[in-house]
Amino acid sequence: MNVLKQTALAYLEKATAKRGRILDVRAWNPATIFEIDLHLPETNMYRWKQVQHMKVKVANGIYRDYSPAMWDCETSTCTLIVDAGHEGAGSAWVKQLRKGDDIVYLGIGPTPHKPADAGQMYCLGDTSTIAHFLALEQLADSPGRLTGTIALQHPNHQLEFTSYFYQTSLTAIAGKEKDKCAQLLPVIAPLTDETVYVAGNNKTVVQLRKHLRQQVSFKGSIRPQGFWS
Ligand SMILES: Cc1cc2nc3c(=O)[nH]c(=O)nc-3n(C[C@H](O)[C@H](O)[C@H](O)COP(=O)(O)OP(=O)(O)OC[C@H]3O[C@@H](n4cnc5c(N)ncnc54)[C@H](O)[C@@H]3O)c2cc1C
């Protein structure tokens, strides 16, 4: 990073950075997914009407976006679910977190995803979207109106998803394919008039959107949001 960018980031961090406290950290098995319970005393969660993302400091001058899920407005607590199945500054950061640590974040803001005014909603994504879609489900707050499929890598993660989030209407599937589009294609075939939310890997989002558009029986709307490439 050049000196100018580093200085600008240092200034921004000094002016706007907030702190949160880690209440607990849970690693899934294998330990490539981490749940982090956070207390964010400076955040007013009553204002959250769209799925949020927070810009978290993961190393000096390096920030990554993560989605706060399962929040409680009264206690200002929420949970991040981080996919660390690849090499990266965010993955390295999450693996060394411990209960009682503080985290630094630049801010929390809305993503374009919010519950549709009417009709069925269907979510499609990869491991990095678990928290994002649990958050959308929390906002929708209408059992049965939101369903969806999340493509994970490991069979045991699928079992853990079902056991930890037993109240969700989202379904996890597992498969080793790097190409999550191939894994998700069978579940889009029956879609007809839903509002479909697609998130995660940029290429997969584009491919799934294309497949849905080409499906003659599909008359619904698509709300894509790429996370990473
Ligand atoms: C609005 C928004 C919300 C997000 N919410 C979440 C969230 O709740 N949980 C979450 O885990 N991620 C989330 N992400 C994605 C996360 O910010 C990126 O994946 C981030 O780049 C990971 O940082 P990293 O330092 O680990 O990897 P990077 O340094 O950014 O990337 C290193 C390498 O890993 C690859 N890579 C990056 N992410 C993944 C991945 N998930 N799976 C496989 N390969 C990957 C990249 O292609 C690159 O080759 C969100 C992104 C956005 C834009």
PDB file of C-alpha atoms and ligand atoms in Angstrom, residues 52-53 58 62 64-68 80-92 111 126-132 201 225-229, ligand 1:
ATOM      1  CA  GLN A  52     -26.121  -4.715   7.098  1.00  0.00           C
ATOM      2  CA  HIS A  53     -22.417  -5.093   6.477  1.00  0.00           C
ATOM      3  CA  VAL A  58      -8.402  -7.370  10.032  1.00  0.00           C
ATOM      4  CA  ILE A  62      -6.722  -3.806   5.849  1.00  0.00           C
ATOM      5  CA  ARG A  64     -12.998  -6.658   5.242  1.00  0.00           C
ATOM      6  CA  ASP A  65     -16.804  -6.673   5.045  1.00  0.00           C
ATOM      7  CA  TYR A  66     -18.772  -9.060   7.241  1.00  0.00           C
ATOM      8  CA  SER A  67     -22.529  -9.366   7.798  1.00  0.00           C
ATOM      9  CA  PRO A  68     -23.947  -9.004  11.305  1.00  0.00           C
ATOM     10  CA  LEU A  80     -20.600 -12.724  12.500  1.00  0.00           C
ATOM     11  CA  ILE A  81     -20.159 -15.949  10.524  1.00  0.00           C
ATOM     12  CA  VAL A  82     -16.859 -15.924   8.668  1.00  0.00           C
ATOM     13  CA  ASP A  83     -15.770 -18.276   5.911  1.00  0.00           C
ATOM     14  CA  ALA A  84     -12.035 -18.892   6.422  1.00  0.00           C
ATOM     15  CA  GLY A  85     -11.585 -21.760   3.992  1.00  0.00           C
ATOM     16  CA  HIS A  86      -9.076 -19.787   1.878  1.00  0.00           C
ATOM     17  CA  GLU A  87      -5.832 -17.834   2.432  1.00  0.00           C
ATOM     18  CA  GLY A  88      -6.471 -14.157   3.126  1.00  0.00           C
ATOM     19  CA  ALA A  89      -6.065 -11.392   5.690  1.00  0.00           C
ATOM     20  CA  GLY A  90      -9.656 -11.885   6.882  1.00  0.00           C
ATOM     21  CA  SER A  91      -9.188 -15.635   7.289  1.00  0.00           C
ATOM     22  CA  ALA A  92      -5.934 -15.129   9.225  1.00  0.00           C
ATOM     23  CA  THR A 111     -26.670  -3.513   1.721  1.00  0.00           C
ATOM     24  CA  ASP A 126     -22.138 -19.869  -0.671  1.00  0.00           C
ATOM     25  CA  THR A 127     -20.538 -20.201   2.773  1.00  0.00           C
ATOM     26  CA  SER A 128     -19.713 -16.483   2.936  1.00  0.00           C
ATOM     27  CA  THR A 129     -23.456 -15.668   2.770  1.00  0.00           C
ATOM     28  CA  ILE A 130     -24.727 -17.638   5.790  1.00  0.00           C
ATOM     29  CA  ALA A 131     -24.893 -14.562   8.046  1.00  0.00           C
ATOM     30  CA  HIS A 132     -26.224 -12.331   5.249  1.00  0.00           C
ATOM     31  CA  ASN A 201     -18.803 -15.210  -5.314  1.00  0.00           C
ATOM     32  CA  GLN A 225     -25.061  -8.975  -4.699  1.00  0.00           C
ATOM     33  CA  GLY A 226     -21.473 -10.022  -5.350  1.00  0.00           C
ATOM     34  CA  PHE A 227     -19.247 -10.420  -2.278  1.00  0.00           C
ATOM     35  CA  TRP A 228     -15.853 -11.584  -3.531  1.00  0.00           C
ATOM     36  CA  SER A 229     -13.941 -12.579  -6.684  1.00  0.00           C
TER      37      SER A 229
HETATM   38  C1  LIG B   1     -21.514  -6.731   1.774  1.00  0.00           C
HETATM   39  C2  LIG B   1     -20.596  -7.888   2.052  1.00  0.00           C
HETATM   40  C3  LIG B   1     -20.858  -8.744   3.110  1.00  0.00           C
HETATM   41  C4  LIG B   1     -20.021  -9.826   3.372  1.00  0.00           C
HETATM   42  N1  LIG B   1     -20.298 -10.659   4.425  1.00  0.00           N
HETATM   43  C5  LIG B   1     -19.499 -11.731   4.663  1.00  0.00           C
HETATM   44  C6  LIG B   1     -19.753 -12.603   5.764  1.00  0.00           C
HETATM   45  O1  LIG B   1     -20.690 -12.416   6.550  1.00  0.00           O
HETATM   46  N2  LIG B   1     -18.938 -13.669   5.927  1.00  0.00           N
HETATM   47  C7  LIG B   1     -17.865 -13.908   5.089  1.00  0.00           C
HETATM   48  O2  LIG B   1     -17.156 -14.909   5.302  1.00  0.00           O
HETATM   49  N3  LIG B   1     -17.592 -13.087   4.062  1.00  0.00           N
HETATM   50  C8  LIG B   1     -18.366 -12.005   3.839  1.00  0.00           C
HETATM   51  N4  LIG B   1     -18.101 -11.158   2.802  1.00  0.00           N
HETATM   52  C9  LIG B   1     -16.981 -11.483   1.926  1.00  0.00           C
HETATM   53  C10 LIG B   1     -15.674 -11.054   2.530  1.00  0.00           C
HETATM   54  O3  LIG B   1     -15.645  -9.678   2.809  1.00  0.00           O
HETATM   55  C11 LIG B   1     -14.594 -11.407   1.455  1.00  0.00           C
HETATM   56  O4  LIG B   1     -14.687 -12.755   1.095  1.00  0.00           O
HETATM   57  C12 LIG B   1     -13.261 -11.092   1.916  1.00  0.00           C
HETATM   58  O5  LIG B   1     -12.523 -10.740   0.774  1.00  0.00           O
HETATM   59  C13 LIG B   1     -12.491 -12.228   2.588  1.00  0.00           C
HETATM   60  O6  LIG B   1     -11.293 -11.652   2.959  1.00  0.00           O
HETATM   61  P1  LIG B   1      -9.974 -12.446   3.043  1.00  0.00           P
HETATM   62  O7  LIG B   1      -8.950 -11.446   3.506  1.00  0.00           O
HETATM   63  O8  LIG B   1     -10.184 -13.673   3.862  1.00  0.00           O
HETATM   64  O9  LIG B   1      -9.624 -12.902   1.563  1.00  0.00           O
HETATM   65  P2  LIG B   1      -9.051 -11.965   0.391  1.00  0.00           P
HETATM   66  O10 LIG B   1      -7.683 -11.478   0.744  1.00  0.00           O
HETATM   67  O11 LIG B   1     -10.044 -10.914   0.038  1.00  0.00           O
HETATM   68  O12 LIG B   1      -8.956 -13.005  -0.792  1.00  0.00           O
HETATM   69  C14 LIG B   1      -7.882 -13.941  -0.837  1.00  0.00           C
HETATM   70  C15 LIG B   1      -8.235 -15.037  -1.830  1.00  0.00           C
HETATM   71  O13 LIG B   1      -9.305 -15.796  -1.312  1.00  0.00           O
HETATM   72  C16 LIG B   1     -10.410 -15.813  -2.207  1.00  0.00           C
HETATM   73  N5  LIG B   1     -11.617 -15.666  -1.382  1.00  0.00           N
HETATM   74  C17 LIG B   1     -12.075 -14.576  -0.736  1.00  0.00           C
HETATM   75  N6  LIG B   1     -13.186 -14.855  -0.067  1.00  0.00           N
HETATM   76  C18 LIG B   1     -13.456 -16.177  -0.286  1.00  0.00           C
HETATM   77  C19 LIG B   1     -14.475 -17.057   0.134  1.00  0.00           C
HETATM   78  N7  LIG B   1     -15.468 -16.656   0.930  1.00  0.00           N
HETATM   79  N8  LIG B   1     -14.420 -18.350  -0.274  1.00  0.00           N
HETATM   80  C20 LIG B   1     -13.425 -18.786  -1.097  1.00  0.00           C
HETATM   81  N9  LIG B   1     -12.418 -17.988  -1.534  1.00  0.00           N
HETATM   82  C21 LIG B   1     -12.431 -16.699  -1.135  1.00  0.00           C
HETATM   83  C22 LIG B   1     -10.203 -14.621  -3.149  1.00  0.00           C
HETATM   84  O14 LIG B   1     -10.725 -14.911  -4.414  1.00  0.00           O
HETATM   85  C23 LIG B   1      -8.680 -14.514  -3.205  1.00  0.00           C
HETATM   86  O15 LIG B   1      -8.169 -15.373  -4.175  1.00  0.00           O
HETATM   87  C24 LIG B   1     -18.899 -10.054   2.535  1.00  0.00           C
HETATM   88  C25 LIG B   1     -18.618  -9.174   1.471  1.00  0.00           C
HETATM   89  C26 LIG B   1     -19.454  -8.112   1.225  1.00  0.00           C
HETATM   90  C27 LIG B   1     -19.137  -7.194   0.077  1.00  0.00           C
END
